[in-house]
């Protein structure tokens, strides 16, 4: 029976939810442009499992997913089985460390332990138990210490120790033994076949029951090979203390090695590569003994650093594996990690410098700014593969709500009034009313509207200074958001105002300045649900986020109309009747919106919308 592994995702903060929705392209492009946007990406989505979760030793040596979706982890005290929710311990017969494992197409887990090797088989209840193959090992070879590598191959199952190589095939155990001075060090299954690295000898290949030296394989005789990753046109060989080599092979010339040079190679020598695997986007994850995980491009460029500073449970990485969803699993010296990489989504939270929820973000003069309830922050791009962080912009430490570009200036509505960014520092404009939002006047581009407590204010910039001017509209209500639209006939312009509990307002401005604007108030009598109303735009039309979903306004006459859920959006049943407090449409027409425990995206196909989401628990 096939089991689809349910995966827990890390809890996501409100900070990031708002940040994602307000600037979706920043996240959507993170996967397709790894080198361009990597410096602006945040923390990876990561789930950490500790010994308290799985109730075994802290140290984990190997990880692999079975065909039925189950995860199996070789632990220093047992074999762990994980279905995405529940953990189960499977003890090896001698209760030793499980150093290595591999899983065949039938779901049998082949296990290399300490002075023991074997496989799993179901007991009378259907649960897997360990079956030792030690009785099948000739008496002269029963002492072999750690089984460092286990591989299922077409030739049988190989178990590699430092001085002995076992092959179990057709109920027969074949053994190769070498002197400890010429010990086996690693094993790989790739496009060259079944390979074994032997100290002071080089690279051997299993052929017709024998281990033969690969042509050119002697070049590896004195290198401690820790990882072998096949790339598109060559292979990447990672060594413990000699960095990276690029390898090519043909039958005429044999194996050729090209050492990689540069600062990254020097760093890998220092951090000591231990395991490596290719990610689903073709990049390579390298687990190290002293620096966590480095993600590098096929040509050796550092793209991402994953270490305790970015949430990893340990600097010492013992194993790496990819699950069916494309996520990276890491067996650590202290715990187990599941990491969403590659991923178009990254997280900015307290660890990134954002201590309070984000209300708005904007890119201005090439920099990304975030307005939060503890001030404004600017994104500092990450360096040397580290995630980006946010740093506070000086001059303003107050509740900040909404940005507005005004010509070559950046304004912000805050609890301390209207502020303007000058030379990288916020300065008060002298307008000190508590402000929640601001928007440019749709017919007077030199005027702005300010949403204050129980008031809608107007302001303009004169002689380099901002000042309040008499407003043509007396509106004693607290406005939380605003959006302006030009009428299709070109004769009017509308300013829509959303409130927290008083419905929505529309101010219609005739292009003829001699005609007074008309204010209309809409509430539950117009089919607008009670509660928070967000005024936004979808496809160039005004749309509203409400307690019952996304709604559109249908006008019956100049001052009246009613609100209805869009039938095409209702077809995306997952968001029908759900509270929508904000949304944003990107350049591709995708509408991003947060729900209670989801970040979702509405995509149009013909006349209907389809909803895609990622759950966060």
XYZ file of C-alpha atoms in Angstrom:
617
model
C 0.000 0.000 0.000
C 1.372 3.413 -0.931
C 1.569 5.949 1.877
C 1.990 9.647 1.156
C 4.206 10.988 3.904
C 2.573 13.889 5.749
C 5.165 16.526 6.519
C 5.081 19.058 9.306
C 6.129 22.551 8.401
C 7.575 25.107 10.799
C 5.263 27.646 12.337
C 5.344 30.858 10.382
C 5.119 34.271 11.957
C 2.776 37.096 11.094
C 5.818 39.161 10.173
C 6.552 36.991 7.212
C 2.967 36.444 6.152
C 2.444 40.153 5.569
C 5.852 40.519 3.976
C 5.137 37.812 1.443
C 1.769 39.175 0.453
C 2.925 42.721 -0.029
C 5.874 41.843 -2.245
C 5.335 38.479 -3.888
C 7.871 38.756 -6.739
C 10.668 38.970 -4.173
C 9.823 35.405 -3.144
C 8.547 33.894 -6.358
C 11.802 34.596 -8.179
C 14.058 33.243 -5.430
C 14.232 29.790 -7.019
C 14.417 30.803 -10.662
C 17.151 33.382 -10.051
C 19.354 31.763 -7.398
C 22.424 33.924 -7.927
C 20.547 37.195 -8.382
C 18.202 36.944 -5.419
C 20.085 34.658 -3.053
C 21.554 37.671 -1.270
C 18.024 38.953 -0.557
C 16.503 35.668 0.598
C 15.650 35.018 4.228
C 15.717 31.957 6.448
C 14.870 28.637 4.844
C 11.778 26.786 5.992
C 13.225 24.149 8.286
C 11.855 21.539 10.682
C 14.167 20.402 13.472
C 13.657 17.068 15.229
C 15.497 16.560 18.504
C 16.094 13.510 20.674
C 13.031 14.570 22.691
C 10.923 14.107 19.559
C 12.197 10.693 18.488
C 13.362 9.478 21.948
C 16.730 8.098 20.975
C 20.358 9.246 20.810
C 21.131 12.766 19.585
C 23.464 11.554 16.819
C 22.088 10.465 13.424
C 24.297 8.875 10.780
C 22.122 8.218 7.744
C 18.723 9.136 6.295
C 16.636 7.684 3.473
C 13.011 7.540 2.344
C 11.331 4.248 1.477
C 9.061 3.783 -1.565
C 5.992 3.987 0.717
C 7.039 7.415 2.012
C 8.391 6.295 5.382
C 11.626 7.914 6.523
C 14.367 5.744 8.026
C 17.214 7.218 10.034
C 20.289 5.435 11.302
C 20.774 6.590 14.889
C 23.606 5.984 17.350
C 21.291 3.736 19.375
C 18.817 2.262 16.871
C 17.032 2.510 13.536
C 14.314 5.195 13.533
C 11.122 4.935 11.486
C 9.090 8.114 10.871
C 5.754 8.447 9.070
C 5.650 12.246 9.252
C 3.822 12.229 12.584
C 4.916 9.247 14.674
C 8.352 7.889 15.460
C 9.154 4.211 16.050
C 12.384 2.662 17.302
C 13.727 -0.526 15.689
C 16.612 -2.045 17.627
C 19.542 -3.775 15.955
C 20.199 -7.207 17.456
C 23.338 -6.099 19.323
C 21.781 -2.665 20.096
C 24.632 -0.867 18.339
C 24.874 2.259 16.196
C 23.283 2.172 12.737
C 26.019 3.774 10.615
C 24.549 3.208 7.156
C 21.444 2.018 5.332
C 19.933 1.639 1.890
C 16.416 0.695 0.811
C 15.480 -1.514 -2.121
C 12.461 -1.189 -4.407
C 10.436 -3.517 -2.163
C 10.946 -1.300 0.871
C 13.426 -3.598 2.617
C 15.837 -1.544 4.705
C 19.381 -2.910 4.522
C 21.384 -1.911 7.578
C 25.045 -1.550 8.423
C 25.697 -1.382 12.170
C 28.676 -2.117 14.446
C 29.843 -5.718 14.114
C 26.459 -6.464 12.626
C 24.665 -6.135 9.320
C 21.219 -7.142 8.179
C 17.824 -6.037 6.947
C 14.238 -5.391 8.038
C 11.292 -7.734 7.662
C 7.703 -7.488 8.944
C 6.748 -9.345 12.107
C 3.379 -10.983 12.778
C 1.767 -7.564 13.369
C 3.167 -6.023 10.188
C 5.750 -3.870 11.974
C 9.307 -4.040 10.719
C 11.903 -5.832 12.821
C 15.632 -6.292 12.346
C 17.023 -9.535 10.919
C 20.772 -10.043 11.292
C 22.917 -11.493 8.513
C 25.785 -12.107 10.904
C 25.130 -15.890 10.901
C 25.792 -15.811 7.136
C 29.214 -14.199 7.591
C 32.120 -16.672 7.610
C 33.578 -17.118 11.082
C 36.916 -15.642 10.031
C 35.219 -12.356 9.147
C 32.737 -11.816 11.974
C 34.817 -9.039 13.558
C 34.604 -5.912 11.409
C 33.550 -2.967 13.619
C 31.595 -0.198 11.825
C 29.771 -0.734 8.541
C 30.277 2.728 7.059
C 28.482 2.224 3.742
C 25.518 0.101 2.648
C 24.385 0.025 -0.990
C 21.718 -1.897 -2.874
C 22.996 -2.620 -6.403
C 22.071 -4.910 -9.316
C 24.919 -7.152 -8.117
C 23.502 -7.503 -4.609
C 23.839 -5.564 -1.369
C 27.274 -4.223 -0.441
C 28.342 -3.523 3.144
C 31.623 -1.626 3.479
C 33.816 -1.539 6.589
C 37.345 -0.193 6.901
C 39.014 -3.540 6.227
C 36.266 -5.714 4.745
C 33.768 -5.417 1.938
C 30.750 -7.746 2.074
C 28.472 -8.597 -0.839
C 25.185 -10.382 -0.094
C 23.760 -11.949 -3.240
C 21.483 -14.947 -3.744
C 21.786 -15.974 -0.091
C 25.566 -16.025 -0.254
C 28.047 -13.698 1.457
C 31.193 -12.773 -0.457
C 34.001 -11.012 1.432
C 37.019 -8.940 0.378
C 39.567 -8.170 3.071
C 42.390 -5.623 2.972
C 45.193 -4.544 5.267
C 44.313 -1.709 7.656
C 47.021 0.420 6.001
C 45.080 0.174 2.732
C 41.595 0.444 4.167
C 38.338 0.993 2.328
C 37.205 4.594 2.846
C 34.077 5.234 0.806
C 31.738 3.753 -1.754
C 29.604 5.216 -4.553
C 27.065 4.050 -7.082
C 27.041 6.306 -10.143
C 27.365 6.359 -13.913
C 30.757 4.618 -13.668
C 29.237 1.692 -11.802
C 29.815 0.398 -8.277
C 32.917 2.188 -6.981
C 35.042 1.640 -3.886
C 37.793 4.010 -2.755
C 40.780 2.231 -1.189
C 43.577 4.052 0.618
C 46.983 3.986 -1.118
C 45.410 2.170 -4.072
C 42.775 4.446 -5.583
C 39.353 4.012 -7.126
C 38.161 0.432 -7.648
C 35.174 -0.763 -9.650
C 33.213 -3.954 -9.084
C 33.255 -6.006 -12.289
C 32.257 -9.662 -12.673
C 32.929 -10.572 -9.064
C 36.207 -8.654 -8.800
C 37.399 -5.236 -7.652
C 39.491 -3.679 -10.432
C 41.379 -0.402 -10.440
C 39.656 2.210 -12.603
C 41.956 3.631 -15.274
C 43.327 6.815 -13.745
C 41.815 5.880 -10.383
C 45.226 5.875 -8.711
C 44.979 9.693 -8.591
C 42.586 9.258 -5.658
C 44.894 6.915 -3.749
C 45.914 9.501 -1.152
C 42.766 11.637 -1.139
C 40.051 11.193 1.508
C 37.014 11.180 -0.795
C 33.789 12.081 1.056
C 31.344 12.877 -1.732
C 30.875 12.059 -5.404
C 28.102 13.926 -7.241
C 27.354 13.386 -10.931
C 26.632 16.668 -12.706
C 25.423 17.262 -16.249
C 28.783 17.008 -18.026
C 31.187 16.009 -15.273
C 31.347 14.848 -11.672
C 32.169 16.778 -8.521
C 34.405 14.949 -6.062
C 34.581 16.365 -2.544
C 37.459 15.461 -0.273
C 37.908 15.846 3.468
C 41.003 18.066 3.422
C 41.771 18.798 -0.229
C 38.589 20.555 -1.311
C 36.802 20.013 -4.625
C 37.931 18.209 -7.757
C 36.023 18.069 -11.028
C 36.229 14.655 -12.678
C 35.728 13.402 -16.223
C 36.002 9.861 -17.486
C 36.245 8.124 -20.827
C 37.390 4.604 -21.632
C 40.376 5.824 -23.652
C 41.893 8.318 -21.232
C 40.378 7.062 -18.004
C 39.692 9.334 -15.039
C 40.933 12.923 -15.218
C 40.830 15.307 -12.242
C 40.836 19.100 -12.217
C 41.306 20.729 -8.808
C 38.990 23.625 -8.035
C 40.658 26.819 -6.883
C 39.397 29.860 -5.022
C 38.361 30.962 -1.558
C 35.478 28.459 -1.392
C 37.898 25.582 -1.886
C 40.033 26.882 0.966
C 36.953 27.163 3.167
C 35.860 23.611 2.366
C 39.309 22.383 3.340
C 38.889 24.137 6.678
C 35.278 23.037 7.282
C 36.006 19.488 6.049
C 33.369 18.114 3.701
C 31.767 14.898 4.961
C 28.726 14.137 2.767
C 27.240 15.595 -0.409
C 24.114 15.204 -2.512
C 22.582 16.856 -5.564
C 19.450 18.924 -4.999
C 16.474 18.904 -7.345
C 17.565 22.134 -9.059
C 20.998 20.729 -9.929
C 22.896 22.493 -7.155
C 24.954 20.527 -4.635
C 24.507 20.389 -0.857
C 27.725 19.678 1.030
C 27.537 18.602 4.668
C 30.643 19.494 6.662
C 32.111 18.583 10.028
C 32.617 22.142 11.231
C 30.354 24.490 9.255
C 26.928 22.989 8.648
C 25.764 22.726 5.030
C 27.077 24.660 2.045
C 24.957 24.799 -1.109
C 27.098 25.346 -4.177
C 26.435 25.659 -7.890
C 27.687 22.995 -10.334
C 30.647 25.235 -11.177
C 31.601 25.749 -7.530
C 29.936 29.036 -6.559
C 28.659 29.333 -2.979
C 24.899 29.986 -3.008
C 23.718 29.307 0.524
C 25.125 28.610 3.963
C 22.960 26.592 6.403
C 24.370 26.469 9.914
C 23.259 27.077 13.523
C 23.142 30.793 12.730
C 20.335 30.059 10.263
C 18.528 27.520 12.454
C 20.375 24.238 11.843
C 20.678 22.094 14.963
C 24.404 21.418 14.602
C 27.511 22.409 12.652
C 28.405 18.715 12.300
C 26.494 17.109 9.419
C 26.748 13.332 9.098
C 24.412 12.588 6.193
C 22.225 14.222 3.536
C 19.268 12.850 1.563
C 16.436 14.095 -0.671
C 12.813 13.069 -0.083
C 10.080 12.652 -2.693
C 8.931 16.232 -2.168
C 12.415 17.467 -3.052
C 13.294 18.603 0.476
C 16.727 18.055 2.003
C 17.104 15.882 5.109
C 20.207 16.167 7.260
C 21.389 13.673 9.853
C 23.168 15.777 12.454
C 25.430 15.302 15.421
C 22.510 16.717 17.391
C 19.159 15.909 15.826
C 17.611 15.689 12.370
C 16.600 18.515 10.033
C 14.222 18.713 7.085
C 15.018 21.761 4.962
C 12.905 23.241 2.168
C 15.594 23.786 -0.452
C 15.337 24.680 -3.240
C 12.288 26.753 -2.402
C 10.747 29.979 -3.734
C 9.780 30.915 -0.156
C 12.030 32.058 2.648
C 11.220 33.446 6.089
C 11.985 36.792 7.699
C 11.261 36.692 11.431
C 12.864 37.584 14.753
C 16.026 35.780 13.737
C 16.133 38.071 10.689
C 15.724 41.235 12.763
C 11.937 41.651 12.554
C 10.580 41.567 16.093
C 7.031 42.761 15.322
C 4.472 42.178 12.588
C 5.096 43.769 9.207
C 2.396 46.123 7.941
C 3.843 47.177 4.587
C 6.947 46.794 2.454
C 8.286 48.803 -0.457
C 11.350 48.946 -2.661
C 12.713 52.485 -2.877
C 15.987 53.600 -4.462
C 17.015 49.964 -4.809
C 16.486 49.134 -1.132
C 13.714 47.083 0.450
C 11.982 48.694 3.444
C 9.583 47.080 5.925
C 7.133 48.996 8.110
C 6.510 47.220 11.417
C 4.879 47.966 14.749
C 8.365 48.630 16.165
C 9.702 50.985 13.492
C 10.954 50.648 9.933
C 13.680 48.323 8.740
C 15.823 48.068 5.626
C 16.992 44.792 4.133
C 20.710 44.099 4.391
C 21.673 41.544 1.718
C 23.402 38.421 2.960
C 27.063 37.773 2.265
C 29.017 34.552 1.736
C 25.837 32.490 1.437
C 24.239 33.791 4.623
C 20.570 34.898 4.646
C 19.625 38.551 4.419
C 18.637 40.432 7.574
C 16.683 43.564 8.398
C 18.221 46.529 10.224
C 16.305 49.394 11.809
C 16.292 52.706 9.947
C 17.249 55.475 12.398
C 15.048 58.419 13.272
C 11.777 56.611 13.905
C 10.826 54.088 16.560
C 7.049 53.981 16.543
C 4.172 51.976 15.109
C 4.549 52.227 11.335
C 1.739 51.397 8.977
C 1.954 52.499 5.363
C 4.536 53.686 2.823
C 3.868 56.050 -0.072
C 6.224 57.117 -2.846
C 5.772 60.805 -3.563
C 7.882 61.878 -6.533
C 11.458 61.178 -5.389
C 10.513 61.009 -1.705
C 9.370 58.171 0.540
C 6.655 58.914 3.099
C 5.301 56.786 5.914
C 2.184 56.936 8.100
C 3.030 56.212 11.748
C 1.756 56.510 15.285
C 3.872 59.657 15.553
C 2.579 61.289 12.395
C 3.889 61.701 8.863
C 7.612 61.059 8.328
C 9.823 61.502 5.275
C 13.007 59.600 4.427
C 15.987 61.891 3.894
C 19.559 60.648 3.413
C 18.754 57.265 4.930
C 17.093 58.680 8.054
C 13.476 59.355 8.945
C 12.543 62.958 9.683
C 9.231 64.289 10.962
C 7.261 66.452 8.557
C 5.671 68.334 11.446
C 2.336 66.542 10.936
C 1.974 64.670 14.231
C -1.510 63.117 14.040
C -1.665 59.348 14.555
C -1.880 58.044 10.982
C -2.809 54.587 9.685
C -2.672 55.059 5.936
C -2.036 57.552 3.157
C -2.779 57.829 -0.549
C -2.218 60.335 -3.324
C -5.230 62.384 -4.381
C -6.507 60.948 -7.679
C -7.126 64.390 -9.260
C -4.585 66.603 -7.460
C -1.243 64.761 -7.675
C 0.415 67.312 -5.375
C -2.054 66.470 -2.572
C -2.220 63.406 -0.343
C -4.950 62.052 1.917
C -4.055 60.888 5.418
C -6.131 58.399 7.401
C -6.089 59.628 11.006
C -8.189 58.687 14.060
C -11.773 59.766 13.315
C -10.574 62.071 10.549
C -9.554 62.119 6.917
C -6.877 64.772 6.465
C -5.431 66.433 3.370
C -1.862 67.645 3.014
C 0.422 69.145 0.396
C 4.099 70.003 0.056
C 4.891 73.720 -0.176
C 8.348 75.244 -0.220
C 9.881 71.920 0.731
C 7.589 71.386 3.729
C 4.453 69.356 4.300
C 1.377 71.065 5.720
C -2.244 70.223 6.425
C -4.703 71.939 4.080
C -8.470 72.304 4.348
C -10.125 69.109 3.201
C -13.130 69.217 0.888
C -14.491 66.208 2.753
C -15.624 65.999 6.358
C -15.404 62.313 7.231
C -15.385 61.577 10.999
C -14.243 57.946 10.693
C -10.968 56.066 11.188
C -9.679 54.916 7.805
C -7.361 51.867 7.753
C -6.574 51.628 4.036
C -7.144 53.567 0.810
C -6.994 52.859 -2.920
C -7.590 55.292 -5.817
C -8.971 54.493 -9.275
C -9.657 56.547 -12.379
C -13.127 56.069 -13.818
C -13.499 54.217 -17.111
C -15.176 57.255 -18.644
C -12.238 59.473 -17.697
C -14.619 62.001 -16.156
C -14.313 60.895 -12.534
C -11.836 59.365 -10.120
C -12.671 57.289 -7.045
C -10.929 56.982 -3.708
C -12.051 53.848 -1.851
C -11.589 53.775 1.917
C -11.616 50.625 4.051
C -12.375 50.623 7.778
C -12.063 48.181 10.652
C -15.758 48.067 11.532
C -17.663 50.725 9.579
C -17.784 49.243 6.107
C -16.324 51.068 3.116
C -16.480 54.617 1.817
C -16.121 55.896 -1.711
C -15.193 59.467 -2.548
C -15.955 60.286 -6.172
C -14.021 63.215 -7.574
C -15.311 64.853 -10.759
C -12.470 65.918 -13.027
C -14.212 69.304 -13.110
C -12.688 70.981 -10.061
C -15.719 73.235 -9.685
C -17.910 70.268 -8.754
C -17.730 68.992 -5.170
C -16.723 65.366 -4.544
C -19.466 62.922 -3.562
C -19.083 60.640 -0.525
C -20.924 57.302 -0.388
C -21.008 54.935 2.582
C -21.483 51.179 2.112
C -22.186 48.597 4.817
C -24.211 45.438 5.458
C -27.272 46.993 3.808
C -25.269 46.831 0.576
C -24.330 43.179 1.185
C -20.933 44.148 2.614
C -20.087 41.834 5.547
C -19.573 43.348 8.991
C -15.935 43.725 10.027
C -12.636 44.722 8.491
C -12.716 45.819 4.839
C -9.579 45.966 2.700
C -9.716 47.908 -0.565
C -7.431 46.566 -3.259
C -7.170 45.875 -6.961
C -7.447 42.752 -9.126
C -7.090 43.016 -12.872
C -7.312 46.798 -12.724
C -10.688 46.673 -10.949
C -11.399 47.594 -7.359
C -11.812 44.517 -5.165
C -12.403 44.119 -1.450
C -11.110 41.748 1.177
C -13.872 41.000 3.685
C -14.793 38.538 6.432
C -16.495 36.398 3.784
C -13.913 36.441 1.012
C -13.015 38.678 -1.933
C -15.903 40.793 -3.213
C -16.568 43.166 -6.093
C -18.793 46.238 -6.168
C -21.632 46.615 -8.656
C -22.917 50.172 -9.070
C -26.654 50.748 -9.483
C -26.522 54.532 -9.641
C -24.068 57.301 -8.776
C -24.346 56.776 -5.016
C -25.608 53.224 -4.622
C -24.635 49.673 -5.366
C -24.045 46.269 -3.779
C -21.203 43.859 -3.071
C -21.018 40.281 -4.344
C -18.509 37.465 -4.155
C -16.949 36.855 -7.553
C -18.426 33.585 -8.866
C -15.135 32.677 -10.519
C -13.301 33.099 -7.192
C -16.011 31.169 -5.347
C -15.045 28.235 -7.559
C -11.825 28.129 -5.555
C -13.804 26.697 -2.648
C -10.861 26.758 -0.267
C -11.183 30.529 0.166
C -14.960 30.883 -0.053
C -16.403 32.578 3.041
C -12.948 33.048 4.609
C -11.653 36.286 6.102
C -9.372 38.153 3.713
C -7.549 41.027 5.409
C -5.133 41.776 2.571
C -4.110 40.619 -0.884
C -1.837 41.761 -3.690
C -1.673 41.050 -7.406
C 1.741 40.554 -8.982
C 2.916 41.398 -12.490
C 1.838 37.960 -13.744
C -1.745 38.417 -12.540
C -1.349 36.024 -9.606
C -3.215 37.183 -6.500
C -1.410 36.420 -3.227
C -3.324 36.275 0.028
C -2.933 34.944 3.574
C -5.550 32.766 5.224
C -5.608 31.485 8.795
C -2.845 28.863 8.359
C -2.000 29.168 4.694
C -0.314 31.405 2.194
C -2.232 31.088 -1.031
C -2.132 32.196 -4.634
C -5.071 32.641 -6.985
C -4.253 31.952 -10.630
C -6.701 32.587 -13.453
C -7.339 29.964 -16.116
C -9.911 31.159 -18.615
C -12.936 32.434 -16.712
C -12.102 30.664 -13.458
C -9.641 31.065 -10.628
C -7.627 28.216 -9.159
C -6.218 28.286 -5.665
C -2.804 26.925 -4.752
C -1.485 27.021 -1.229
C 1.225 25.872 1.130
C 0.083 24.856 4.636
C 1.929 26.083 7.714
C 1.350 24.526 11.113
